[in-house]
Every structure is written in structure tokens, then in C-alpha cells.
PDB file of C-alpha atoms and ligand atoms in Angstrom:
ATOM      1  CA  MET I   1      33.708  29.271   9.519  1.00 98.00           C
ATOM      2  CA  ARG I   2      30.697  29.408  11.803  1.00 98.00           C
ATOM      3  CA  ALA I   3      28.370  26.390  11.857  1.00 98.00           C
ATOM      4  CA  MET I   4      25.520  25.068  13.964  1.00 98.00           C
ATOM      5  CA  VAL I   5      26.426  21.495  14.861  1.00 98.00           C
ATOM      6  CA  LEU I   6      24.380  18.577  16.165  1.00 98.00           C
ATOM      7  CA  ASN I   7      26.639  16.579  18.481  1.00 97.00           C
ATOM      8  CA  ALA I   8      24.188  14.021  19.844  1.00 95.00           C
ATOM      9  CA  SER I   9      20.698  12.797  19.127  1.00 90.00           C
ATOM     10  CA  GLY I  10      18.093  14.639  21.186  1.00 88.00           C
ATOM     11  CA  SER I  11      20.344  17.596  22.026  1.00 91.00           C
ATOM     12  CA  ALA I  12      20.308  21.266  21.030  1.00 94.00           C
ATOM     13  CA  LEU I  13      22.549  22.530  18.247  1.00 98.00           C
ATOM     14  CA  ARG I  14      25.841  24.116  19.276  1.00 97.00           C
ATOM     15  CA  LEU I  15      27.606  26.990  17.574  1.00 98.00           C
ATOM     16  CA  ASP I  16      31.112  26.114  16.411  1.00 98.00           C
ATOM     17  CA  ASP I  17      32.746  29.333  15.284  1.00 96.00           C
ATOM     18  CA  HIS I  18      36.147  27.870  14.510  1.00 96.00           C
ATOM     19  CA  ARG I  19      35.192  25.062  12.205  1.00 96.00           C
ATOM     20  CA  ALA I  20      37.508  24.450   9.236  1.00 96.00           C
ATOM     21  CA  THR I  21      35.963  25.384   5.903  1.00 97.00           C
ATOM     22  CA  PRO I  22      35.611  22.085   4.004  1.00 96.00           C
ATOM     23  CA  PRO I  23      37.668  21.729   0.820  1.00 96.00           C
ATOM     24  CA  PRO I  24      35.670  20.598  -2.240  1.00 98.00           C
ATOM     25  CA  GLY I  25      36.434  17.096  -3.568  1.00 98.00           C
ATOM     26  CA  PRO I  26      36.978  16.465  -7.312  1.00 98.00           C
ATOM     27  CA  ASP I  27      33.210  16.390  -8.084  1.00 98.00           C
ATOM     28  CA  GLU I  28      32.221  18.998  -5.523  1.00 98.00           C
ATOM     29  CA  ILE I  29      31.602  22.714  -5.277  1.00 98.00           C
ATOM     30  CA  LEU I  30      32.313  24.901  -2.274  1.00 98.00           C
ATOM     31  CA  ILE I  31      29.321  27.113  -1.607  1.00 98.00           C
ATOM     32  CA  ARG I  32      29.105  30.320   0.378  1.00 98.00           C
ATOM     33  CA  VAL I  33      25.722  29.813   2.029  1.00 98.00           C
ATOM     34  CA  ARG I  34      23.316  32.726   1.681  1.00 98.00           C
ATOM     35  CA  ALA I  35      20.205  31.019   2.998  1.00 98.00           C
ATOM     36  CA  CYS I  36      19.281  27.574   4.299  1.00 98.00           C
ATOM     37  CA  GLY I  37      15.728  26.429   4.875  1.00 98.00           C
ATOM     38  CA  VAL I  38      14.693  24.659   8.066  1.00 98.00           C
ATOM     39  CA  CYS I  39      12.892  21.389   7.362  1.00 97.00           C
ATOM     40  CA  ARG I  40      10.876  19.148   9.652  1.00 95.00           C
ATOM     41  CA  THR I  41      13.466  16.432   9.005  1.00 96.00           C
ATOM     42  CA  ASP I  42      16.024  18.618  10.828  1.00 97.00           C
ATOM     43  CA  LEU I  43      13.610  18.741  13.732  1.00 96.00           C
ATOM     44  CA  HIS I  44      13.269  14.938  13.721  1.00 95.00           C
ATOM     45  CA  MET I  45      17.087  14.691  13.872  1.00 96.00           C
ATOM     46  CA  VAL I  46      17.331  17.066  16.809  1.00 95.00           C
ATOM     47  CA  ASP I  47      14.394  15.432  18.593  1.00 95.00           C
ATOM     48  CA  GLY I  48      15.895  11.936  18.291  1.00 94.00           C
ATOM     49  CA  ASP I  49      13.163  10.577  15.984  1.00 94.00           C
ATOM     50  CA  LEU I  50      15.662   9.430  13.339  1.00 95.00           C
ATOM     51  CA  PRO I  51      18.844   7.336  13.557  1.00 95.00           C
ATOM     52  CA  LEU I  52      21.857   9.589  12.947  1.00 96.00           C
ATOM     53  CA  PRO I  53      24.473   7.986  10.659  1.00 96.00           C
ATOM     54  CA  LYS I  54      27.018  10.780  11.150  1.00 97.00           C
ATOM     55  CA  LEU I  55      27.854  12.646  14.322  1.00 97.00           C
ATOM     56  CA  PRO I  56      28.671  15.407  14.759  1.00 97.00           C
ATOM     57  CA  VAL I  57      26.713  16.680  11.773  1.00 98.00           C
ATOM     58  CA  ILE I  58      25.750  20.068  10.375  1.00 98.00           C
ATOM     59  CA  PRO I  59      22.041  19.862   9.412  1.00 98.00           C
ATOM     60  CA  GLY I  60      20.386  21.767   6.590  1.00 98.00           C
ATOM     61  CA  HIS I  61      19.328  20.536   3.154  1.00 98.00           C
ATOM     62  CA  GLU I  62      17.681  23.540   1.533  1.00 98.00           C
ATOM     63  CA  ILE I  63      20.874  25.407   0.735  1.00 98.00           C
ATOM     64  CA  VAL I  64      21.054  28.495  -1.447  1.00 98.00           C
ATOM     65  CA  GLY I  65      24.454  29.996  -2.070  1.00 98.00           C
ATOM     66  CA  ALA I  66      27.131  31.089  -4.462  1.00 98.00           C
ATOM     67  CA  VAL I  67      29.837  28.823  -5.872  1.00 98.00           C
ATOM     68  CA  GLY I  68      33.174  29.811  -4.378  1.00 98.00           C
ATOM     69  CA  ALA I  69      35.482  27.040  -5.588  1.00 97.00           C
ATOM     70  CA  MET I  70      35.220  23.868  -7.636  1.00 97.00           C
ATOM     71  CA  GLY I  71      36.777  20.423  -7.825  1.00 98.00           C
ATOM     72  CA  VAL I  72      38.712  19.449 -10.953  1.00 98.00           C
ATOM     73  CA  ASN I  73      35.849  17.448 -12.502  1.00 98.00           C
ATOM     74  CA  VAL I  74      33.199  20.159 -12.185  1.00 98.00           C
ATOM     75  CA  THR I  75      32.123  21.746 -15.462  1.00 96.00           C
ATOM     76  CA  ARG I  76      28.431  22.515 -14.748  1.00 95.00           C
ATOM     77  CA  PHE I  77      29.022  25.653 -12.721  1.00 97.00           C
ATOM     78  CA  ARG I  78      31.299  28.654 -12.634  1.00 97.00           C
ATOM     79  CA  LYS I  79      32.557  30.664  -9.736  1.00 97.00           C
ATOM     80  CA  GLY I  80      29.859  33.028  -8.503  1.00 97.00           C
ATOM     81  CA  ASP I  81      26.928  30.987  -9.899  1.00 98.00           C
ATOM     82  CA  ARG I  82      23.915  30.780  -7.643  1.00 98.00           C
ATOM     83  CA  VAL I  83      23.107  27.163  -6.757  1.00 98.00           C
ATOM     84  CA  GLY I  84      20.605  25.217  -4.689  1.00 98.00           C
ATOM     85  CA  VAL I  85      21.438  22.013  -2.817  1.00 98.00           C
ATOM     86  CA  PRO I  86      18.630  19.592  -1.922  1.00 98.00           C
ATOM     87  CA  TRP I  87      18.254  16.588   0.383  1.00 97.00           C
ATOM     88  CA  LEU I  88      19.507  14.060  -2.197  1.00 98.00           C
ATOM     89  CA  GLY I  89      23.256  14.560  -2.018  1.00 98.00           C
ATOM     90  CA  TRP I  90      24.720  11.467  -3.684  1.00 98.00           C
ATOM     91  CA  THR I  91      23.621   8.119  -5.122  1.00 98.00           C
ATOM     92  CA  CYS I  92      25.562   5.024  -6.208  1.00 98.00           C
ATOM     93  CA  GLY I  93      24.313   4.914  -9.810  1.00 97.00           C
ATOM     94  CA  GLU I  94      24.655   1.113  -9.786  1.00 98.00           C
ATOM     95  CA  CYS I  95      21.950  -0.440  -7.636  1.00 98.00           C
ATOM     96  CA  GLN I  96      18.609  -1.710  -8.984  1.00 97.00           C
ATOM     97  CA  TYR I  97      16.901   1.522  -7.906  1.00 98.00           C
ATOM     98  CA  CYS I  98      19.440   3.847  -9.499  1.00 98.00           C
ATOM     99  CA  ARG I  99      19.374   1.837 -12.729  1.00 97.00           C
ATOM    100  CA  THR I 100      15.577   2.085 -12.999  1.00 97.00           C
ATOM    101  CA  GLY I 101      15.065   5.822 -12.525  1.00 96.00           C
ATOM    102  CA  ARG I 102      14.433   5.517  -8.776  1.00 98.00           C
ATOM    103  CA  GLU I 103      17.564   7.034  -7.328  1.00 98.00           C
ATOM    104  CA  ASN I 104      15.429   8.392  -4.488  1.00 97.00           C
ATOM    105  CA  LEU I 105      15.365   4.816  -3.157  1.00 98.00           C
ATOM    106  CA  CYS I 106      19.109   4.124  -3.614  1.00 98.00           C
ATOM    107  CA  ASP I 107      20.362   1.821  -0.853  1.00 96.00           C
ATOM    108  CA  ARG I 108      23.585   3.777  -0.550  1.00 98.00           C
ATOM    109  CA  ALA I 109      22.152   7.289  -1.012  1.00 98.00           C
ATOM    110  CA  LYS I 110      23.734  10.068   0.997  1.00 98.00           C
ATOM    111  CA  PHE I 111      21.542  12.900   2.136  1.00 98.00           C
ATOM    112  CA  THR I 112      22.561  16.494   2.677  1.00 98.00           C
ATOM    113  CA  GLY I 113      22.631  17.605   6.293  1.00 98.00           C
ATOM    114  CA  TYR I 114      22.334  13.952   7.372  1.00 98.00           C
ATOM    115  CA  HIS I 115      25.120  11.758   5.954  1.00 98.00           C
ATOM    116  CA  LEU I 116      26.841  14.864   4.596  1.00 98.00           C
ATOM    117  CA  ASP I 117      27.348  18.163   6.393  1.00 98.00           C
ATOM    118  CA  GLY I 118      24.657  20.610   5.336  1.00 98.00           C
ATOM    119  CA  GLY I 119      23.847  24.284   5.179  1.00 98.00           C
ATOM    120  CA  TYR I 120      23.489  25.447   8.790  1.00 98.00           C
ATOM    121  CA  ALA I 121      26.895  27.052   8.247  1.00 98.00           C
ATOM    122  CA  GLU I 122      28.687  29.822   6.394  1.00 98.00           C
ATOM    123  CA  PHE I 123      30.089  27.355   3.852  1.00 98.00           C
ATOM    124  CA  ALA I 124      29.085  23.930   2.580  1.00 98.00           C
ATOM    125  CA  VAL I 125      30.399  21.508  -0.038  1.00 98.00           C
ATOM    126  CA  ALA I 126      28.095  19.582  -2.335  1.00 98.00           C
ATOM    127  CA  ASP I 127      28.435  17.187  -5.251  1.00 98.00           C
ATOM    128  CA  ALA I 128      27.851  19.429  -8.266  1.00 98.00           C
ATOM    129  CA  ARG I 129      25.843  16.718 -10.054  1.00 98.00           C
ATOM    130  CA  TYR I 130      23.102  16.943  -7.422  1.00 98.00           C
ATOM    131  CA  ALA I 131      22.917  20.752  -7.186  1.00 98.00           C
ATOM    132  CA  PHE I 132      20.481  22.906  -9.144  1.00 98.00           C
ATOM    133  CA  PRO I 133      21.199  26.161 -10.941  1.00 97.00           C
ATOM    134  CA  ILE I 134      18.936  28.912  -9.586  1.00 96.00           C
ATOM    135  CA  PRO I 135      17.162  31.197 -12.061  1.00 91.00           C
ATOM    136  CA  ASP I 136      17.320  34.988 -11.712  1.00 90.00           C
ATOM    137  CA  GLY I 137      14.374  36.869 -10.319  1.00 89.00           C
ATOM    138  CA  VAL I 138      13.848  34.892  -7.152  1.00 93.00           C
ATOM    139  CA  GLY I 139      15.437  35.833  -3.844  1.00 97.00           C
ATOM    140  CA  ASP I 140      17.764  33.578  -1.855  1.00 98.00           C
ATOM    141  CA  LEU I 141      15.398  33.338   1.102  1.00 97.00           C
ATOM    142  CA  GLU I 142      12.368  32.779  -1.050  1.00 98.00           C
ATOM    143  CA  PHE I 143      14.046  30.026  -3.055  1.00 98.00           C
ATOM    144  CA  ALA I 144      15.347  27.949  -0.121  1.00 98.00           C
ATOM    145  CA  PRO I 145      12.047  26.230   0.844  1.00 98.00           C
ATOM    146  CA  LEU I 146      11.561  25.065  -2.739  1.00 98.00           C
ATOM    147  CA  LEU I 147      14.551  22.736  -2.330  1.00 98.00           C
ATOM    148  CA  CYS I 148      12.841  20.256  -0.005  1.00 97.00           C
ATOM    149  CA  ALA I 149       9.385  21.382   1.069  1.00 97.00           C
ATOM    150  CA  GLY I 150       8.610  22.275  -2.535  1.00 98.00           C
ATOM    151  CA  MET I 151      10.179  19.244  -4.184  1.00 97.00           C
ATOM    152  CA  ILE I 152       8.782  16.667  -1.762  1.00 96.00           C
ATOM    153  CA  GLY I 153       5.355  18.308  -1.856  1.00 97.00           C
ATOM    154  CA  PHE I 154       5.435  18.105  -5.636  1.00 97.00           C
ATOM    155  CA  ARG I 155       6.434  14.442  -5.641  1.00 97.00           C
ATOM    156  CA  ALA I 156       3.641  13.713  -3.150  1.00 97.00           C
ATOM    157  CA  LEU I 157       1.140  15.587  -5.298  1.00 97.00           C
ATOM    158  CA  ARG I 158       2.149  13.615  -8.358  1.00 96.00           C
ATOM    159  CA  LEU I 159       1.941  10.290  -6.523  1.00 96.00           C
ATOM    160  CA  ALA I 160      -1.639  11.180  -5.638  1.00 95.00           C
ATOM    161  CA  GLY I 161      -2.512  10.886  -9.350  1.00 92.00           C
ATOM    162  CA  ASP I 162      -4.975  13.047 -11.251  1.00 93.00           C
ATOM    163  CA  ALA I 163      -7.096  13.803  -8.217  1.00 97.00           C
ATOM    164  CA  GLU I 164      -9.580  16.640  -8.611  1.00 98.00           C
ATOM    165  CA  ARG I 165     -10.002  17.202  -4.871  1.00 98.00           C
ATOM    166  CA  VAL I 166      -6.854  16.866  -2.774  1.00 98.00           C
ATOM    167  CA  GLY I 167      -6.732  17.100   1.006  1.00 98.00           C
ATOM    168  CA  PHE I 168      -3.603  18.452   2.715  1.00 98.00           C
ATOM    169  CA  TYR I 169      -3.196  17.312   6.309  1.00 98.00           C
ATOM    170  CA  GLY I 170      -0.805  19.875   7.770  1.00 96.00           C
ATOM    171  CA  PHE I 171      -0.341  23.201   6.079  1.00 96.00           C
ATOM    172  CA  GLY I 172       3.243  24.274   6.684  1.00 95.00           C
ATOM    173  CA  ALA I 173       6.223  24.823   4.411  1.00 96.00           C
ATOM    174  CA  ALA I 174       5.340  21.987   2.003  1.00 97.00           C
ATOM    175  CA  GLY I 175       1.598  22.620   1.966  1.00 97.00           C
ATOM    176  CA  HIS I 176       1.851  26.332   1.288  1.00 97.00           C
ATOM    177  CA  ILE I 177       3.935  25.629  -1.827  1.00 98.00           C
ATOM    178  CA  ALA I 178       2.029  22.542  -3.016  1.00 98.00           C
ATOM    179  CA  VAL I 179      -1.295  24.389  -2.878  1.00 98.00           C
ATOM    180  CA  GLN I 180       0.010  26.844  -5.466  1.00 98.00           C
ATOM    181  CA  VAL I 181       1.187  24.015  -7.733  1.00 98.00           C
ATOM    182  CA  ALA I 182      -2.136  22.186  -7.282  1.00 98.00           C
ATOM    183  CA  ARG I 183      -4.073  25.308  -8.280  1.00 97.00           C
ATOM    184  CA  HIS I 184      -1.911  25.609 -11.360  1.00 97.00           C
ATOM    185  CA  ARG I 185      -2.854  22.001 -12.181  1.00 96.00           C
ATOM    186  CA  HIS I 186      -6.558  22.835 -11.654  1.00 97.00           C
ATOM    187  CA  GLN I 187      -6.816  20.718  -8.530  1.00 98.00           C
ATOM    188  CA  ALA I 188      -8.938  21.860  -5.586  1.00 98.00           C
ATOM    189  CA  VAL I 189      -7.154  21.798  -2.231  1.00 98.00           C
ATOM    190  CA  TYR I 190      -8.853  21.107   1.098  1.00 98.00           C
ATOM    191  CA  ALA I 191      -6.516  22.162   3.918  1.00 98.00           C
ATOM    192  CA  PHE I 192      -6.624  20.510   7.337  1.00 98.00           C
ATOM    193  CA  THR I 193      -4.727  22.222  10.160  1.00 97.00           C
ATOM    194  CA  ARG I 194      -4.473  21.574  13.875  1.00 95.00           C
ATOM    195  CA  PRO I 195      -7.984  21.913  15.307  1.00 96.00           C
ATOM    196  CA  GLY I 196      -8.602  25.538  16.261  1.00 96.00           C
ATOM    197  CA  ASP I 197      -5.770  26.972  14.156  1.00 95.00           C
ATOM    198  CA  THR I 198      -7.980  29.555  12.453  1.00 96.00           C
ATOM    199  CA  GLN I 199      -4.947  31.621  11.427  1.00 95.00           C
ATOM    200  CA  GLY I 200      -3.465  28.633   9.588  1.00 96.00           C
ATOM    201  CA  GLN I 201      -6.817  27.975   7.943  1.00 97.00           C
ATOM    202  CA  GLU I 202      -7.053  31.609   6.840  1.00 97.00           C
ATOM    203  CA  PHE I 203      -3.497  31.348   5.459  1.00 97.00           C
ATOM    204  CA  ALA I 204      -4.488  28.250   3.441  1.00 98.00           C
ATOM    205  CA  ARG I 205      -7.563  29.976   2.013  1.00 98.00           C
ATOM    206  CA  SER I 206      -5.485  33.055   1.120  1.00 97.00           C
ATOM    207  CA  LEU I 207      -3.256  30.820  -1.031  1.00 97.00           C
ATOM    208  CA  GLY I 208      -6.171  29.273  -2.853  1.00 96.00           C
ATOM    209  CA  ALA I 209      -7.468  26.372  -0.740  1.00 98.00           C
ATOM    210  CA  VAL I 210     -11.176  25.980  -1.520  1.00 98.00           C
ATOM    211  CA  TRP I 211     -11.866  24.812   2.033  1.00 98.00           C
ATOM    212  CA  ALA I 212      -9.904  24.846   5.296  1.00 98.00           C
ATOM    213  CA  GLY I 213     -10.732  23.334   8.662  1.00 98.00           C
ATOM    214  CA  GLY I 214      -9.387  21.303  11.547  1.00 98.00           C
ATOM    215  CA  SER I 215      -7.993  17.795  11.073  1.00 97.00           C
ATOM    216  CA  ASP I 216     -10.879  16.558  13.251  1.00 96.00           C
ATOM    217  CA  GLU I 217     -13.416  17.854  10.722  1.00 96.00           C
ATOM    218  CA  ARG I 218     -14.860  16.151   7.667  1.00 95.00           C
ATOM    219  CA  PRO I 219     -14.525  17.990   4.349  1.00 97.00           C
ATOM    220  CA  PRO I 220     -17.766  19.089   2.632  1.00 97.00           C
ATOM    221  CA  GLU I 221     -17.059  16.625  -0.203  1.00 97.00           C
ATOM    222  CA  LEU I 222     -15.147  13.348  -0.234  1.00 98.00           C
ATOM    223  CA  LEU I 223     -11.536  13.782  -1.376  1.00 98.00           C
ATOM    224  CA  ASP I 224      -9.987  12.011  -4.356  1.00 98.00           C
ATOM    225  CA  ALA I 225      -6.598  11.962  -2.633  1.00 98.00           C
ATOM    226  CA  ALA I 226      -4.944  13.192   0.543  1.00 98.00           C
ATOM    227  CA  LEU I 227      -1.368  14.227   1.308  1.00 98.00           C
ATOM    228  CA  ILE I 228      -0.274  13.938   4.921  1.00 98.00           C
ATOM    229  CA  PHE I 229       2.473  16.442   5.742  1.00 97.00           C
ATOM    230  CA  ALA I 230       2.052  16.403   9.531  1.00 96.00           C
ATOM    231  CA  PRO I 231       3.992  13.615  11.335  1.00 95.00           C
ATOM    232  CA  ALA I 232       0.948  12.210  13.137  1.00 97.00           C
ATOM    233  CA  GLY I 233      -0.052   8.585  12.484  1.00 98.00           C
ATOM    234  CA  PRO I 234      -3.726   9.048  13.523  1.00 98.00           C
ATOM    235  CA  LEU I 235      -4.130  11.254  10.440  1.00 98.00           C
ATOM    236  CA  VAL I 236      -3.889   8.147   8.212  1.00 98.00           C
ATOM    237  CA  PRO I 237      -7.274   6.642   9.190  1.00 98.00           C
ATOM    238  CA  ALA I 238      -8.732  10.184   9.354  1.00 98.00           C
ATOM    239  CA  ALA I 239      -7.591  10.869   5.780  1.00 98.00           C
ATOM    240  CA  LEU I 240      -8.847   7.458   4.572  1.00 98.00           C
ATOM    241  CA  ALA I 241     -12.251   8.200   6.060  1.00 98.00           C
ATOM    242  CA  ALA I 242     -12.350  11.478   4.116  1.00 98.00           C
ATOM    243  CA  THR I 243     -11.218   9.885   0.824  1.00 98.00           C
ATOM    244  CA  ALA I 244     -13.480   8.446  -1.863  1.00 98.00           C
ATOM    245  CA  LYS I 245     -13.146   4.908  -3.258  1.00 98.00           C
ATOM    246  CA  GLY I 246     -10.059   4.488  -5.413  1.00 98.00           C
ATOM    247  CA  GLY I 247      -8.338   7.412  -3.715  1.00 98.00           C
ATOM    248  CA  THR I 248      -4.730   7.544  -2.549  1.00 98.00           C
ATOM    249  CA  VAL I 249      -3.428   8.735   0.792  1.00 98.00           C
ATOM    250  CA  VAL I 250       0.228   9.789   0.547  1.00 98.00           C
ATOM    251  CA  CYS I 251       2.378  10.080   3.678  1.00 98.00           C
ATOM    252  CA  ALA I 252       4.929  12.740   2.774  1.00 96.00           C
ATOM    253  CA  GLY I 253       7.168  12.916   5.833  1.00 93.00           C
ATOM    254  CA  ILE I 254      10.306  10.947   6.704  1.00 94.00           C
ATOM    255  CA  HIS I 255       8.962  10.119  10.163  1.00 95.00           C
ATOM    256  CA  MET I 256       5.480   9.634  11.565  1.00 97.00           C
ATOM    257  CA  SER I 257       4.139   8.508  14.911  1.00 97.00           C
ATOM    258  CA  ASP I 258       2.564   5.034  14.893  1.00 98.00           C
ATOM    259  CA  ILE I 259      -0.534   4.571  12.795  1.00 98.00           C
ATOM    260  CA  PRO I 260      -3.372   3.285  15.001  1.00 98.00           C
ATOM    261  CA  SER I 261      -5.240   0.182  13.863  1.00 98.00           C
ATOM    262  CA  PHE I 262      -8.381   0.922  11.929  1.00 98.00           C
ATOM    263  CA  PRO I 263     -11.287  -1.005  10.415  1.00 98.00           C
ATOM    264  CA  TYR I 264     -10.538  -2.596   7.054  1.00 98.00           C
ATOM    265  CA  GLU I 265     -13.615  -0.857   5.716  1.00 98.00           C
ATOM    266  CA  LEU I 266     -11.614   2.406   5.576  1.00 98.00           C
ATOM    267  CA  LEU I 267      -9.156   0.846   3.124  1.00 98.00           C
ATOM    268  CA  TRP I 268     -11.722  -1.219   1.220  1.00 98.00           C
ATOM    269  CA  GLY I 269     -12.896   0.220  -2.086  1.00 98.00           C
ATOM    270  CA  GLU I 270      -9.404   0.211  -3.634  1.00 98.00           C
ATOM    271  CA  ARG I 271      -8.097   3.001  -1.479  1.00 98.00           C
ATOM    272  CA  VAL I 272      -4.287   3.145  -1.367  1.00 98.00           C
ATOM    273  CA  VAL I 273      -1.948   4.224   1.416  1.00 98.00           C
ATOM    274  CA  ARG I 274       1.629   4.948   0.385  1.00 98.00           C
ATOM    275  CA  SER I 275       4.654   6.965   1.416  1.00 98.00           C
ATOM    276  CA  VAL I 276       6.871   9.271  -0.589  1.00 97.00           C
ATOM    277  CA  ALA I 277      10.592   9.008   0.019  1.00 96.00           C
ATOM    278  CA  ASN I 278      13.213  11.589  -0.915  1.00 95.00           C
ATOM    279  CA  LEU I 279      13.418  12.864  -4.490  1.00 94.00           C
ATOM    280  CA  THR I 280      15.137  12.197  -7.766  1.00 97.00           C
ATOM    281  CA  ARG I 281      17.060  14.893  -9.598  1.00 97.00           C
ATOM    282  CA  LYS I 282      14.432  14.708 -12.319  1.00 97.00           C
ATOM    283  CA  ASP I 283      11.691  15.513  -9.764  1.00 96.00           C
ATOM    284  CA  GLY I 284      13.701  18.543  -8.741  1.00 97.00           C
ATOM    285  CA  GLU I 285      14.138  19.828 -12.280  1.00 97.00           C
ATOM    286  CA  GLU I 286      10.483  19.267 -13.137  1.00 98.00           C
ATOM    287  CA  PHE I 287       9.307  20.914  -9.955  1.00 98.00           C
ATOM    288  CA  LEU I 288      11.498  24.001 -10.407  1.00 97.00           C
ATOM    289  CA  ALA I 289      10.139  24.404 -13.952  1.00 97.00           C
ATOM    290  CA  ILE I 290       6.516  24.138 -12.833  1.00 97.00           C
ATOM    291  CA  ALA I 291       7.139  26.421  -9.838  1.00 97.00           C
ATOM    292  CA  GLN I 292       8.402  29.096 -12.188  1.00 96.00           C
ATOM    293  CA  GLU I 293       5.524  28.562 -14.601  1.00 96.00           C
ATOM    294  CA  ALA I 294       2.979  28.708 -11.759  1.00 96.00           C
ATOM    295  CA  GLY I 295       4.632  31.774 -10.242  1.00 96.00           C
ATOM    296  CA  VAL I 296       5.014  30.057  -6.873  1.00 97.00           C
ATOM    297  CA  ARG I 297       5.840  32.456  -4.041  1.00 96.00           C
ATOM    298  CA  THR I 298       7.009  31.272  -0.652  1.00 98.00           C
ATOM    299  CA  ARG I 299       6.332  32.791   2.756  1.00 97.00           C
ATOM    300  CA  THR I 300       9.448  32.793   4.906  1.00 98.00           C
ATOM    301  CA  THR I 301      10.510  33.832   8.382  1.00 98.00           C
ATOM    302  CA  GLU I 302      14.167  34.786   8.653  1.00 98.00           C
ATOM    303  CA  PHE I 303      16.398  33.628  11.483  1.00 98.00           C
ATOM    304  CA  SER I 304      20.135  34.146  11.942  1.00 98.00           C
ATOM    305  CA  LEU I 305      22.394  31.084  11.925  1.00 98.00           C
ATOM    306  CA  GLU I 306      22.778  31.274  15.711  1.00 98.00           C
ATOM    307  CA  GLU I 307      18.985  31.230  16.062  1.00 98.00           C
ATOM    308  CA  ALA I 308      18.681  27.760  14.491  1.00 98.00           C
ATOM    309  CA  ASP I 309      17.342  26.197  17.704  1.00 97.00           C
ATOM    310  CA  GLU I 310      14.765  28.958  17.953  1.00 98.00           C
ATOM    311  CA  ALA I 311      13.677  28.315  14.381  1.00 98.00           C
ATOM    312  CA  LEU I 312      13.325  24.596  15.159  1.00 98.00           C
ATOM    313  CA  ALA I 313      11.291  25.403  18.291  1.00 97.00           C
ATOM    314  CA  ALA I 314       8.966  27.624  16.254  1.00 97.00           C
ATOM    315  CA  LEU I 315       8.489  24.761  13.782  1.00 96.00           C
ATOM    316  CA  ARG I 316       7.912  22.225  16.582  1.00 95.00           C
ATOM    317  CA  GLU I 317       5.262  24.439  18.163  1.00 94.00           C
ATOM    318  CA  GLY I 318       3.510  25.225  14.895  1.00 91.00           C
ATOM    319  CA  ARG I 319       4.200  28.966  15.226  1.00 92.00           C
ATOM    320  CA  LEU I 320       5.408  29.506  11.656  1.00 93.00           C
ATOM    321  CA  GLU I 321       3.447  30.641   8.651  1.00 93.00           C
ATOM    322  CA  GLY I 322       5.264  29.106   5.684  1.00 93.00           C
ATOM    323  CA  ALA I 323       8.920  28.220   6.170  1.00 97.00           C
ATOM    324  CA  ALA I 324      11.790  29.203   8.471  1.00 98.00           C
ATOM    325  CA  VAL I 325      15.042  30.136   6.736  1.00 98.00           C
ATOM    326  CA  LEU I 326      18.460  30.661   8.313  1.00 98.00           C
ATOM    327  CA  VAL I 327      20.702  33.401   6.981  1.00 98.00           C
ATOM    328  CA  PRO I 328      24.337  33.033   8.067  1.00 95.00           C
TER     329      PRO I 328
HETATM  330 ZN1   ZN W   1      13.477  18.308   4.080  1.00 86.87          ZN
HETATM  331 ZN1   ZN W   2      21.923   3.335  -5.969  1.00 86.87          ZN
END
């Protein structure tokens, strides 16, 4: 099969067009990949921001495809079923986190496209217990960004509590989905983009943001919560300054540049700063149900498998509206 492979931290992906198609283990399905979303986490891997537990590795954890073969223990799916594979690829089921409904924090968790080869390839294997069936009526490309950007955005939104006014710092793949879910939940979204990105601000307003401006601006009203999707530490004090007493600032990315020191006054008043890490399978199921109910539509830009580095460059430079998706 053809696959885009990361051989070393901080290097470009390389095409391997003679890679052996992986055989599915007893609990696994073999998937013919039809689309795979490009996530900022992939960019952090390529840019050397994250430790890499497995090298070489095939990135990609927003996989949409069709089941081609199954291990002996798999009963959930049949050949030809359309499935989605998210970031959470395996958990131990035994640790204190797994036993208390927090498998997203499992010490031994394996993540797709990180510990496990992912979807930047023609075929991928995945543990069937962590894959999602995909409903009819939504295209492969359109569905892919729901599998991480959508699910993580949803978890971040929920961790922000019942906020009426929610700020989004960064309005990319996750933001453009979460704004639609927030609207459905009758929450008002204030979108902050890179200063001067009027096109991004227009995009946010077109999807229902009540206000959009640069991250250096103050919103017209204080926020009840803020979600930080952009990987920039200085946004934490900025978001705290824009958030009312008792509000929560949620850092939604896996990596962020250092947070500068800031006066305690910004945190005072029972403001909370927290991160969101990974997802549970339950989050995924709940999000997919609400996405369908809310009629969430995603904006995607298609790239071929061989164009993976180009897609990552477009993401790095903020040139994308919505999400990049690879089609092998
Ligand atoms: Zn992701
Ligand atoms: Zn565990």
C-alpha cells in the first residue's frame, strides 16, 4: 500500500509506496481509508513539538473508511461497513482512570497515528471497540473532521459548563464545528482569530458567531467561558482578562507554547484554567448524536495522500478555512 510516513521528529513526511498492508489482529478491523482528516496534533508531531513514542509512524487519527477484513473477535462490524477511527485507539481498562469513566486519561492509552499507525495511508487497522459506525447521509470527507476536531471541541465546550457567552480563541477545524454545536445549545460564540484575519472573522460570523475579532481585541461583553484552540500560551492571560468571575478557560490543544506569567488578579474571582485531554468513547458517541441533531456541516479542503506535507503547511500558516482532509 501507499502511506505517508514520519521517520524522524522535525522532518517532512515521506511517501512509502511499497509498505505491507497490516493484517488485523483478533480485535481489529482492516479499513480501506477513504478520507483522513489533518489535525494540528499531526503538525506538532512533524514540527517536533511532541515526543514520538513510535518511529517510523503513519500519522492520521480522523480516519473514515470501509471495513475490509476483521479479526476473529470482531462482531460489531461487517465487511463493507463505513467506520470512523478517532485519536483514542486503545486503553487498558484496568487503571484508576479507566475504572472511573476517564479512559481519556489512561496511563497506558494508545493513540491512533501516534502509538499506532494511522490513516495517512491506503489501509489502516484499528481496534474495533474504539471505532464508530458512520451514519448514512454524510460524506466521507465531511465526516472526517468530526472524529477529532469535532469530538475534542465538544469535550472542551462541555468542560466550559453552562456558559451563555463562550469565546473561541482560534477558529479552525475545531472552532468551526464547535460553533455549530454551541448555537444548537443556545450559547453565544465570540470568535477570536489572528489579528487582521478578516476572512477568518467573516467565516466565523457566517457560521453563527455573534461577534468576531482579533485575539488582541476585547469582546463587547465579558465572556462566561473561553476555549483556546490555538497553541499559543499568551492567549491564556488574554482569555482570562476577557472572562467574567467564575468563568472557565479551557485549553483544548495537546501542545501549547509557554504561558507567560500574569497578575493573580486575572485568576482571582474563582476563574478556572484547565486543559482538555483526548476523549472517551462516550464523548464520541454523544458528540456524533448531537452533531446529527444540530445538522453540523464541516468545511473541508481536499488534498491527495501525497500532498500531506502541503496540507500540514497550509494548516501551519493558517491558510485553511475549516479542515484539511487527505483522500488516498
Ligand atoms: Zn486531533
Ligand atoms: Zn487505563
